């Protein structure tokens, strides 16, 4: 079902989807093209699933939850996810090549998108096996006498996972493995631009694990209404979604009639406050690098750089030099660290937002267009905009491209106010020499996560989630695992 196109390493993924334990095409045989963004050529096809396919997948997941022992057999779940971890390890290089083909992610930076999620499978298997599903809450006095209370953590039920295209394999794993280990059944709807990271996951489950039919399903489709059907289906108990805030609002609305539990990781417009006592030569090259790696297609990217007026020109020059010398090109070349945007539509959105910044008074320091040496592929130059109006579109809207907007400030209070001037609150960063001062600034930023001096907030053991319109709930950590569980309090005699 897979094939290598040529010596570039481009690899077509499995066309099929997984429903009720069977790898299958949609009944009409319809497919849609998957484009390699570095060449703009068709790399292969994926089956074009329908609303009827989604309804069958949800039905299979509902039956598997209600009529099998999956939700109650912890040892078997551990066995299956241990198998899955080993199977992912065996398929690691295959998955890497599929990822690069679909996304255009440079091979040099695929570790966080391949090795990391594979290790997360092992982590969640161990975490779930050791989790205390029946916790003693102690003895409490009541009008009817003392009562012992226990908290029983039980799976939510059927979980629908809708994932984006920027880090598809990682998020397919992150949104489904904790759910499965907690005892839920799952229907995965991968992004339209990256269907193979989902279909290959389904193939591996079907061919290399003992996960029962219906417990894990993958529905691949090029139609928006298929994901919408998953969100609205009353048989689905929970939706987990990563993507745009606009789509997140639609998912909330679709789930409202059944008061569906919803876990959302939405858009971001993170700010990096660089304090006047920061080591600019440490902080700013990394800020420029992070804007370019993954072509800027990251929800946590600190794309607004706030510089003190006293060191403004110095900071801009450092980032300019870094971005002008950043290695952009063929993702199969290990010397490159920035590949193409995912699609021509995404590239045009990025270029349009850059132009909107210039039109609103921003100064183009470097970049702003298509690299002359890369006429083929959806590439955008690393771009630095200075003197950006904090209220302008380019400072307020998520770009998802290799673009930094630099905004000057006077004093910590103004920097914090500018950083908080956003509907989003997913991530942020502070750089400074005085750690106590940097921590106080970080505490005042209205965001779910903050990095100080490059020490990342993101990790499997720490909760990750957004404030304001950047989401609801958490991934990772104890809090992230509990998102896929319901807490039942039981009162009983002492």
CSV table of C-alpha atoms in Angstrom, one decimal:
chain,number,residue,atom,x,y,z
A,1,UNK,CA,0.0,0.0,0.0
A,2,UNK,CA,3.0,2.3,0.1
A,3,UNK,CA,5.7,3.2,-2.4
A,4,UNK,CA,8.8,5.3,-2.7
A,5,UNK,CA,8.5,7.8,-5.6
A,6,UNK,CA,12.2,8.5,-6.3
A,7,UNK,CA,15.6,9.0,-4.7
A,8,UNK,CA,14.5,12.1,-2.8
A,9,UNK,CA,12.9,9.9,-0.1
A,10,UNK,CA,9.3,10.9,-0.8
A,11,UNK,CA,7.1,8.2,0.5
A,12,UNK,CA,3.4,7.6,-0.1
A,13,UNK,CA,1.5,6.5,3.0
A,14,UNK,CA,-1.3,4.0,3.3
A,15,UNK,CA,-4.4,5.1,1.5
A,16,UNK,CA,-6.8,3.3,3.8
A,17,UNK,CA,-8.6,4.1,7.0
A,18,UNK,CA,-9.3,1.9,10.0
A,19,UNK,CA,-12.9,1.3,11.0
A,20,UNK,CA,-14.0,-1.4,13.4
A,21,UNK,CA,-10.7,-3.3,13.0
A,22,UNK,CA,-10.7,-3.3,9.2
A,23,UNK,CA,-8.4,-1.3,6.9
A,24,UNK,CA,-10.6,-0.1,4.1
A,25,UNK,CA,-11.3,2.4,1.4
A,26,UNK,CA,-14.5,4.4,1.4
A,27,UNK,CA,-17.3,2.5,-0.4
A,28,UNK,CA,-17.2,4.7,-3.6
A,29,UNK,CA,-13.5,4.3,-3.9
A,30,UNK,CA,-13.0,8.1,-4.0
A,31,UNK,CA,-9.6,9.4,-3.1
A,32,UNK,CA,-7.9,12.8,-2.8
A,33,UNK,CA,-4.3,13.9,-3.5
A,34,UNK,CA,-1.6,14.4,-1.0
A,35,UNK,CA,0.9,17.1,-2.1
A,36,UNK,CA,4.6,17.1,-1.1
A,37,UNK,CA,5.0,20.8,-0.2
A,38,UNK,CA,8.7,20.9,-1.2
A,39,UNK,CA,8.0,19.8,-4.8
A,40,UNK,CA,4.4,20.9,-5.2
A,41,UNK,CA,3.9,17.4,-6.8
A,42,UNK,CA,1.3,14.7,-5.9
A,43,UNK,CA,3.0,12.2,-3.6
A,44,UNK,CA,0.0,9.8,-3.5
A,45,UNK,CA,-3.6,9.5,-2.5
A,46,UNK,CA,-5.8,9.0,0.6
A,47,UNK,CA,-9.2,7.5,0.7
A,48,UNK,CA,-11.9,10.2,0.9
A,49,UNK,CA,-14.1,9.2,3.8
A,50,UNK,CA,-17.7,10.3,4.2
A,51,UNK,CA,-20.1,11.2,6.9
A,52,UNK,CA,-21.4,7.6,6.7
A,53,UNK,CA,-17.9,6.3,7.3
A,54,UNK,CA,-17.6,8.5,10.3
A,55,UNK,CA,-21.0,7.3,11.6
A,56,UNK,CA,-19.8,3.6,11.3
A,57,UNK,CA,-16.6,4.4,13.1
A,58,UNK,CA,-18.4,6.1,16.0
A,59,UNK,CA,-20.8,3.2,16.2
A,60,UNK,CA,-17.8,0.8,16.4
A,61,UNK,CA,-16.2,2.8,19.1
A,62,UNK,CA,-19.5,3.0,21.0
A,63,UNK,CA,-19.9,-0.8,20.9
A,64,UNK,CA,-16.3,-1.4,21.9
A,65,UNK,CA,-16.7,0.8,24.9
A,66,UNK,CA,-20.1,-0.5,26.0
A,67,UNK,CA,-19.8,-4.2,25.2
A,68,UNK,CA,-16.1,-5.2,25.7
A,69,UNK,CA,-13.8,-5.3,28.7
A,70,UNK,CA,-11.4,-2.7,27.3
A,71,UNK,CA,-12.4,0.0,29.8
A,72,UNK,CA,-12.0,-2.4,32.7
A,73,UNK,CA,-8.9,-4.4,31.8
A,74,UNK,CA,-5.9,-2.3,32.7
A,75,UNK,CA,-3.4,-5.1,32.2
A,76,UNK,CA,-4.6,-5.7,28.7
A,77,UNK,CA,-4.5,-2.0,27.8
A,78,UNK,CA,-0.9,-1.9,29.1
A,79,UNK,CA,-0.1,-4.9,27.0
A,80,UNK,CA,-1.6,-3.4,23.8
A,81,UNK,CA,0.1,0.0,24.2
A,82,UNK,CA,3.4,-1.7,24.9
A,83,UNK,CA,3.0,-3.5,21.7
A,84,UNK,CA,2.2,-0.2,19.9
A,85,UNK,CA,5.3,1.4,21.3
A,86,UNK,CA,7.4,-1.4,20.0
A,87,UNK,CA,5.6,-1.3,16.6
A,88,UNK,CA,6.2,2.5,16.3
A,89,UNK,CA,9.9,1.9,17.0
A,90,UNK,CA,10.0,-0.7,14.2
A,91,UNK,CA,8.2,1.7,11.8
A,92,UNK,CA,10.1,4.8,12.9
A,93,UNK,CA,12.0,5.6,9.7
A,94,UNK,CA,9.0,4.8,7.6
A,95,UNK,CA,6.9,7.3,9.7
A,96,UNK,CA,9.6,9.9,9.5
A,97,UNK,CA,9.6,9.7,5.7
A,98,UNK,CA,5.8,9.9,5.6
A,99,UNK,CA,6.0,13.0,7.8
A,100,UNK,CA,8.5,14.8,5.7
A,101,UNK,CA,6.5,14.0,2.6
A,102,UNK,CA,3.3,15.3,4.0
A,103,UNK,CA,4.5,18.3,6.0
A,104,UNK,CA,7.9,19.3,4.5
A,105,UNK,CA,9.4,19.2,8.0
A,106,UNK,CA,13.2,19.2,7.6
A,107,UNK,CA,14.7,15.8,8.4
A,108,UNK,CA,17.1,17.5,10.9
A,109,UNK,CA,14.3,18.6,13.2
A,110,UNK,CA,12.0,15.5,13.0
A,111,UNK,CA,13.1,14.2,16.4
A,112,UNK,CA,10.4,16.1,18.3
A,113,UNK,CA,7.8,14.8,15.8
A,114,UNK,CA,8.9,11.2,15.7
A,115,UNK,CA,11.1,10.0,18.5
A,116,UNK,CA,9.3,12.1,21.2
A,117,UNK,CA,5.8,10.9,20.5
A,118,UNK,CA,7.0,7.3,20.3
A,119,UNK,CA,8.5,7.6,23.8
A,120,UNK,CA,5.2,9.2,25.0
A,121,UNK,CA,3.4,5.9,24.2
A,122,UNK,CA,5.7,4.2,26.7
A,123,UNK,CA,5.3,7.0,29.2
A,124,UNK,CA,1.5,6.9,29.2
A,125,UNK,CA,1.4,3.1,29.3
A,126,UNK,CA,3.5,3.2,32.5
A,127,UNK,CA,1.6,6.2,33.9
A,128,UNK,CA,-1.7,4.6,33.3
A,129,UNK,CA,-0.7,1.3,34.8
A,130,UNK,CA,0.5,3.0,38.0
A,131,UNK,CA,-2.4,5.5,38.3
A,132,UNK,CA,-4.6,5.2,41.4
A,133,UNK,CA,-8.1,4.7,39.9
A,134,UNK,CA,-9.7,4.3,43.3
A,135,UNK,CA,-8.4,6.9,45.7
A,136,UNK,CA,-9.3,7.1,49.4
A,137,UNK,CA,-10.5,10.6,50.3
A,138,UNK,CA,-10.6,9.9,54.1
A,139,UNK,CA,-13.4,9.8,56.7
A,140,UNK,CA,-15.7,12.8,56.8
A,141,UNK,CA,-18.3,13.8,59.5
A,142,UNK,CA,-21.9,14.1,58.1
A,143,UNK,CA,-25.3,14.6,59.7
A,144,UNK,CA,-25.8,10.8,59.3
A,145,UNK,CA,-22.5,9.9,61.0
A,146,UNK,CA,-19.0,9.4,59.7
A,147,UNK,CA,-18.6,8.4,56.0
A,148,UNK,CA,-15.6,7.2,54.1
A,149,UNK,CA,-15.3,8.7,50.7
A,150,UNK,CA,-13.5,7.2,47.8
A,151,UNK,CA,-12.9,8.8,44.4
A,152,UNK,CA,-13.2,6.5,41.4
A,153,UNK,CA,-11.6,7.6,38.2
A,154,UNK,CA,-13.3,6.0,35.2
A,155,UNK,CA,-13.0,6.6,31.5
A,156,UNK,CA,-15.2,9.2,29.8
A,157,UNK,CA,-16.3,6.9,27.0
A,158,UNK,CA,-16.0,7.5,23.3
A,159,UNK,CA,-13.4,10.1,22.5
A,160,UNK,CA,-13.2,11.9,19.2
A,161,UNK,CA,-9.8,13.3,18.3
A,162,UNK,CA,-9.5,16.0,15.6
A,163,UNK,CA,-5.9,16.8,14.9
A,164,UNK,CA,-4.0,19.5,12.8
A,165,UNK,CA,-1.4,19.3,10.1
A,166,UNK,CA,1.6,21.1,11.6
A,167,UNK,CA,2.9,18.3,13.8
A,168,UNK,CA,0.5,15.5,12.8
A,169,UNK,CA,2.1,12.3,14.1
A,170,UNK,CA,3.0,13.9,17.4
A,171,UNK,CA,-0.6,15.2,18.0
A,172,UNK,CA,-2.2,12.1,16.7
A,173,UNK,CA,-0.3,10.3,19.5
A,174,UNK,CA,-0.8,13.0,22.2
A,175,UNK,CA,-4.5,13.2,21.7
A,176,UNK,CA,-5.2,9.4,21.6
A,177,UNK,CA,-2.7,7.5,23.7
A,178,UNK,CA,-3.7,8.9,27.1
A,179,UNK,CA,-7.3,8.4,26.1
A,180,UNK,CA,-6.8,4.8,25.2
A,181,UNK,CA,-4.7,4.0,28.3
A,182,UNK,CA,-7.4,5.6,30.5
A,183,UNK,CA,-9.9,3.0,29.1
A,184,UNK,CA,-11.7,5.1,26.4
A,185,UNK,CA,-12.3,4.1,22.8
A,186,UNK,CA,-11.2,6.6,20.1
A,187,UNK,CA,-12.1,7.9,16.7
A,188,UNK,CA,-9.3,9.8,15.1
A,189,UNK,CA,-9.9,12.4,12.3
A,190,UNK,CA,-6.6,13.5,11.0
A,191,UNK,CA,-6.1,16.8,9.2
A,192,UNK,CA,-6.9,16.9,5.5
A,193,UNK,CA,-3.4,18.0,4.5
A,194,UNK,CA,-1.7,15.2,6.4
A,195,UNK,CA,-3.9,12.1,6.3
A,196,UNK,CA,-1.1,9.5,6.1
A,197,UNK,CA,0.2,10.3,9.6
A,198,UNK,CA,-3.2,9.0,10.7
A,199,UNK,CA,-3.7,6.2,8.3
A,200,UNK,CA,-0.2,4.8,9.0
A,201,UNK,CA,-1.1,4.9,12.7
A,202,UNK,CA,-4.2,2.9,12.0
A,203,UNK,CA,-2.4,0.4,9.8
A,204,UNK,CA,0.2,-0.3,12.6
A,205,UNK,CA,-2.6,-0.7,15.2
A,206,UNK,CA,-4.4,-3.2,12.9
A,207,UNK,CA,-1.4,-5.2,11.8
A,208,UNK,CA,0.9,-5.1,14.7
A,209,UNK,CA,-1.1,-4.9,18.0
A,210,UNK,CA,-3.9,-6.8,19.8
A,211,UNK,CA,-6.0,-3.6,20.1
A,212,UNK,CA,-9.6,-5.0,19.6
A,213,UNK,CA,-11.8,-4.0,16.7
A,214,UNK,CA,-13.6,-0.7,17.3
A,215,UNK,CA,-11.3,0.5,20.2
A,216,UNK,CA,-9.3,2.7,17.8
A,217,UNK,CA,-10.6,4.0,14.5
A,218,UNK,CA,-9.2,6.4,11.9
A,219,UNK,CA,-11.4,8.2,9.4
A,220,UNK,CA,-9.6,10.0,6.7
A,221,UNK,CA,-11.4,12.6,4.6
A,222,UNK,CA,-11.0,15.8,2.6
A,223,UNK,CA,-14.4,17.0,3.6
A,224,UNK,CA,-15.0,19.4,6.5
A,225,UNK,CA,-18.4,17.9,7.3
A,226,UNK,CA,-16.8,14.6,8.3
A,227,UNK,CA,-15.0,16.2,11.3
A,228,UNK,CA,-18.1,18.2,12.0
A,229,UNK,CA,-20.2,15.0,12.2
A,230,UNK,CA,-17.8,13.6,14.8
A,231,UNK,CA,-18.1,16.7,16.9
A,232,UNK,CA,-21.9,16.6,16.8
A,233,UNK,CA,-22.5,12.9,17.2
A,234,UNK,CA,-24.4,12.2,20.5
A,235,UNK,CA,-22.7,8.9,20.8
A,236,UNK,CA,-19.4,10.7,21.3
A,237,UNK,CA,-18.7,11.6,25.0
A,238,UNK,CA,-15.7,13.9,24.5
A,239,UNK,CA,-13.9,15.8,21.7
A,240,UNK,CA,-10.2,16.6,21.9
A,241,UNK,CA,-9.1,19.1,19.3
A,242,UNK,CA,-5.9,21.1,18.4
A,243,UNK,CA,-6.3,23.8,15.8
A,244,UNK,CA,-7.6,27.2,15.1
A,245,UNK,CA,-9.7,29.2,17.6
A,246,UNK,CA,-12.4,29.6,14.9
A,247,UNK,CA,-12.8,25.8,14.5
A,248,UNK,CA,-12.6,25.4,18.3
A,249,UNK,CA,-15.6,27.7,18.7
A,250,UNK,CA,-17.5,25.6,16.1
A,251,UNK,CA,-16.7,22.4,18.0
A,252,UNK,CA,-18.0,23.9,21.2
A,253,UNK,CA,-21.2,24.8,19.5
A,254,UNK,CA,-21.6,21.4,17.9
A,255,UNK,CA,-21.1,19.7,21.3
A,256,UNK,CA,-23.4,22.0,23.2
A,257,UNK,CA,-26.7,20.1,22.6
A,258,UNK,CA,-25.2,17.0,24.4
A,259,UNK,CA,-23.0,19.1,26.8
A,260,UNK,CA,-20.0,17.2,25.4
A,261,UNK,CA,-16.8,17.3,27.3
A,262,UNK,CA,-14.2,19.2,25.2
A,263,UNK,CA,-10.5,19.6,25.4
A,264,UNK,CA,-9.2,22.3,23.2
A,265,UNK,CA,-5.7,23.6,22.3
A,266,UNK,CA,-6.3,26.5,20.1
A,267,UNK,CA,-4.5,29.5,18.5
A,268,UNK,CA,-1.6,31.5,19.9
A,269,UNK,CA,0.1,34.8,19.5
A,270,UNK,CA,2.8,34.4,22.1
A,271,UNK,CA,5.0,37.3,23.2
A,272,UNK,CA,8.7,37.2,24.1
A,273,UNK,CA,9.5,40.0,26.6
A,274,UNK,CA,13.2,40.7,26.4
A,275,UNK,CA,14.2,42.7,29.5
A,276,UNK,CA,16.9,45.4,29.3
A,277,UNK,CA,19.3,43.3,31.4
A,278,UNK,CA,18.9,40.2,29.2
A,279,UNK,CA,21.8,38.5,27.4
A,280,UNK,CA,20.7,39.6,23.9
A,281,UNK,CA,23.4,37.3,22.2
A,282,UNK,CA,21.8,34.3,23.9
A,283,UNK,CA,18.1,35.2,23.7
A,284,UNK,CA,17.6,36.7,20.3
A,285,UNK,CA,19.4,34.2,18.0
A,286,UNK,CA,17.3,31.5,19.5
A,287,UNK,CA,14.1,33.7,19.1
A,288,UNK,CA,14.9,34.0,15.4
A,289,UNK,CA,15.7,30.3,15.1
A,290,UNK,CA,12.4,29.3,16.7
A,291,UNK,CA,10.5,31.5,14.2
A,292,UNK,CA,12.1,29.6,11.3
A,293,UNK,CA,12.2,25.9,12.5
A,294,UNK,CA,9.0,24.2,11.3
A,295,UNK,CA,8.6,27.2,9.0
A,296,UNK,CA,7.0,29.0,11.9
A,297,UNK,CA,4.1,26.6,11.9
A,298,UNK,CA,3.9,26.3,15.7
A,299,UNK,CA,1.1,27.3,18.0
A,300,UNK,CA,3.4,28.2,20.8
A,301,UNK,CA,5.9,30.3,18.7
A,302,UNK,CA,6.7,33.6,20.5
A,303,UNK,CA,6.1,35.6,17.3
A,304,UNK,CA,5.9,39.0,19.0
A,305,UNK,CA,9.3,40.1,20.2
A,306,UNK,CA,9.1,43.0,22.8
A,307,UNK,CA,12.4,44.9,23.0
A,308,UNK,CA,13.3,47.8,25.4
A,309,UNK,CA,13.8,51.0,23.5
A,310,UNK,CA,17.2,51.4,25.1
A,311,UNK,CA,18.5,48.4,23.2
A,312,UNK,CA,16.1,48.3,20.4
A,313,UNK,CA,18.4,48.7,17.4
A,314,UNK,CA,20.9,46.2,18.9
A,315,UNK,CA,18.3,43.5,19.2
A,316,UNK,CA,16.9,44.0,15.7
A,317,UNK,CA,20.4,43.7,14.2
A,318,UNK,CA,21.1,40.4,16.0
A,319,UNK,CA,17.8,38.8,14.7
A,320,UNK,CA,18.4,40.2,11.2
A,321,UNK,CA,21.8,38.6,11.0
A,322,UNK,CA,20.4,35.2,12.2
A,323,UNK,CA,17.4,35.2,9.8
A,324,UNK,CA,19.4,36.3,6.8
A,325,UNK,CA,21.7,33.3,7.3
A,326,UNK,CA,19.2,30.7,8.3
A,327,UNK,CA,19.4,27.5,6.2
A,328,UNK,CA,16.1,27.2,4.2
A,329,UNK,CA,15.5,24.6,1.5
A,330,UNK,CA,14.9,21.0,0.6
A,331,UNK,CA,13.6,19.2,3.8
A,332,UNK,CA,15.4,16.1,2.8
A,333,UNK,CA,18.8,17.9,3.0
A,334,UNK,CA,20.1,17.6,6.6
A,335,UNK,CA,21.8,20.9,6.4
A,336,UNK,CA,18.4,22.8,6.2
A,337,UNK,CA,16.4,23.7,9.2
A,338,UNK,CA,13.4,25.5,7.5
A,339,UNK,CA,11.3,23.8,4.9
A,340,UNK,CA,8.3,25.0,3.0
A,341,UNK,CA,4.9,26.1,4.3
A,342,UNK,CA,2.3,23.2,4.2
A,343,UNK,CA,0.5,24.5,1.1
A,344,UNK,CA,0.2,27.4,-1.4
A,345,UNK,CA,-2.8,28.6,0.5
A,346,UNK,CA,-0.9,28.8,3.7
A,347,UNK,CA,2.0,30.6,2.0
A,348,UNK,CA,-0.3,33.2,0.5
A,349,UNK,CA,-1.8,33.8,4.0
A,350,UNK,CA,1.6,34.4,5.4
A,351,UNK,CA,2.7,36.7,2.6
A,352,UNK,CA,-0.6,38.6,3.0
A,353,UNK,CA,-0.1,39.1,6.7
A,354,UNK,CA,3.4,40.4,6.1
A,355,UNK,CA,2.1,42.9,3.6
A,356,UNK,CA,-0.7,43.9,6.0
A,357,UNK,CA,2.0,44.7,8.6
A,358,UNK,CA,3.9,46.9,6.1
A,359,UNK,CA,0.7,48.6,5.1
A,360,UNK,CA,0.0,49.4,8.8
A,361,UNK,CA,3.4,51.1,9.2
A,362,UNK,CA,5.8,48.2,10.1
A,363,UNK,CA,9.3,48.4,8.7
A,364,UNK,CA,10.5,45.4,6.7
A,365,UNK,CA,14.0,44.6,8.0
A,366,UNK,CA,14.6,41.4,6.1
A,367,UNK,CA,12.7,38.8,4.1
A,368,UNK,CA,9.0,39.3,3.2
A,369,UNK,CA,8.8,37.2,0.1
A,370,UNK,CA,9.7,34.0,-1.7
A,371,UNK,CA,13.3,32.9,-1.7
A,372,UNK,CA,14.8,33.5,-5.2
A,373,UNK,CA,16.7,30.2,-5.1
A,374,UNK,CA,13.6,28.2,-4.3
A,375,UNK,CA,11.1,28.8,-7.2
A,376,UNK,CA,9.5,25.4,-6.6
A,377,UNK,CA,7.9,24.5,-3.2
A,378,UNK,CA,5.8,26.6,-0.9
A,379,UNK,CA,8.8,28.5,0.7
A,380,UNK,CA,8.7,31.9,2.5
A,381,UNK,CA,11.8,33.9,3.5
A,382,UNK,CA,12.5,34.3,7.2
A,383,UNK,CA,10.9,37.7,7.8
A,384,UNK,CA,11.6,40.4,10.4
A,385,UNK,CA,9.2,43.3,10.9
A,386,UNK,CA,10.2,46.2,13.1
A,387,UNK,CA,8.2,49.1,14.6
A,388,UNK,CA,5.0,47.0,14.6
A,389,UNK,CA,1.8,48.5,15.9
A,390,UNK,CA,0.7,46.3,18.8
A,391,UNK,CA,-2.9,46.7,17.7
A,392,UNK,CA,-2.3,45.9,14.0
A,393,UNK,CA,-3.4,42.7,12.3
A,394,UNK,CA,0.1,41.3,12.0
A,395,UNK,CA,0.5,41.7,15.8
A,396,UNK,CA,-2.9,40.3,16.7
A,397,UNK,CA,-3.5,37.4,14.2
A,398,UNK,CA,-1.7,34.1,14.3
A,399,UNK,CA,0.5,33.9,11.2
A,400,UNK,CA,1.8,30.3,11.2
A,401,UNK,CA,4.9,31.4,9.2
A,402,UNK,CA,8.6,32.3,9.7
A,403,UNK,CA,7.7,35.9,10.7
A,404,UNK,CA,8.7,37.9,13.8
A,405,UNK,CA,7.0,41.2,14.7
A,406,UNK,CA,9.2,43.5,16.9
A,407,UNK,CA,7.5,46.0,19.2
A,408,UNK,CA,9.4,48.5,21.4
A,409,UNK,CA,8.4,49.2,25.0
A,410,UNK,CA,9.4,51.5,27.9
A,411,UNK,CA,9.4,49.7,31.3
A,412,UNK,CA,8.2,46.3,32.5
A,413,UNK,CA,4.6,47.4,33.0
A,414,UNK,CA,4.2,48.5,29.4
A,415,UNK,CA,5.8,45.3,28.1
A,416,UNK,CA,3.4,43.2,30.2
A,417,UNK,CA,0.4,45.2,28.9
A,418,UNK,CA,1.5,44.7,25.3
A,419,UNK,CA,2.0,41.0,25.8
A,420,UNK,CA,-1.4,40.7,27.4
A,421,UNK,CA,-3.0,42.7,24.5
A,422,UNK,CA,-4.3,39.6,22.7
A,423,UNK,CA,-7.3,37.3,22.6
A,424,UNK,CA,-4.8,34.4,23.0
A,425,UNK,CA,-2.9,33.1,26.0
A,426,UNK,CA,-1.2,29.8,25.0
A,427,UNK,CA,2.5,30.5,25.7
A,428,UNK,CA,5.1,33.2,26.3
A,429,UNK,CA,8.7,33.9,27.1
A,430,UNK,CA,10.8,36.2,29.2
A,431,UNK,CA,14.5,36.8,28.9
A,432,UNK,CA,16.4,38.7,31.6
A,433,UNK,CA,19.5,38.7,33.8
A,434,UNK,CA,17.7,39.1,37.2
A,435,UNK,CA,15.7,35.9,37.6
A,436,UNK,CA,13.5,37.2,40.3
A,437,UNK,CA,12.5,40.1,38.1
A,438,UNK,CA,11.9,37.8,35.1
A,439,UNK,CA,9.8,35.5,37.3
A,440,UNK,CA,7.6,38.4,38.4
A,441,UNK,CA,7.1,39.4,34.8
A,442,UNK,CA,6.2,35.9,33.8
A,443,UNK,CA,3.7,35.6,36.6
A,444,UNK,CA,1.9,38.7,35.3
A,445,UNK,CA,1.6,37.4,31.7
A,446,UNK,CA,-1.9,36.1,31.0
A,447,UNK,CA,-0.9,32.9,29.4
A,448,UNK,CA,-0.9,29.2,30.2
A,449,UNK,CA,2.8,28.6,29.9
A,450,UNK,CA,6.0,30.7,30.1
A,451,UNK,CA,9.6,30.0,29.3
A,452,UNK,CA,12.3,32.0,31.2
A,453,UNK,CA,15.8,32.3,29.6
A,454,UNK,CA,15.2,29.4,27.2
A,455,UNK,CA,14.2,26.8,29.8
A,456,UNK,CA,11.2,25.3,28.1
A,457,UNK,CA,7.9,24.9,29.9
A,458,UNK,CA,6.9,22.1,27.6
A,459,UNK,CA,7.3,18.5,28.7
A,460,UNK,CA,5.3,15.2,29.2
A,461,UNK,CA,5.3,15.6,33.0
A,462,UNK,CA,4.0,19.2,33.1
A,463,UNK,CA,0.4,20.4,32.3
A,464,UNK,CA,0.1,22.3,29.0
A,465,UNK,CA,-2.9,24.4,28.2
A,466,UNK,CA,-4.1,27.8,27.2
A,467,UNK,CA,-6.0,30.7,28.8
A,468,UNK,CA,-8.4,33.1,27.2
A,469,UNK,CA,-9.2,32.0,23.6
A,470,UNK,CA,-6.3,29.6,23.4
A,471,UNK,CA,-8.1,26.7,24.7
A,472,UNK,CA,-9.8,24.6,27.5
A,473,UNK,CA,-8.1,22.0,29.6
A,474,UNK,CA,-4.7,20.4,29.7
A,475,UNK,CA,-2.4,18.0,28.0
A,476,UNK,CA,0.5,16.3,29.7
A,477,UNK,CA,1.1,15.8,33.4
A,478,UNK,CA,-1.3,14.3,35.9
A,479,UNK,CA,-3.8,17.0,34.9
A,480,UNK,CA,-3.6,15.9,31.2
A,481,UNK,CA,-4.3,12.2,32.0
A,482,UNK,CA,-7.2,13.1,34.2
A,483,UNK,CA,-8.8,15.0,31.3
A,484,UNK,CA,-9.8,11.6,29.8
A,485,UNK,CA,-11.3,10.4,33.1
A,486,UNK,CA,-14.4,11.2,35.1
A,487,UNK,CA,-14.2,11.5,38.9
A,488,UNK,CA,-16.9,9.7,40.7
A,489,UNK,CA,-17.2,10.3,44.5
A,490,UNK,CA,-18.5,7.3,46.5
A,491,UNK,CA,-19.7,7.6,50.1
A,492,UNK,CA,-19.7,4.5,52.1
A,493,UNK,CA,-19.6,3.3,55.8
A,494,UNK,CA,-16.3,3.8,57.6
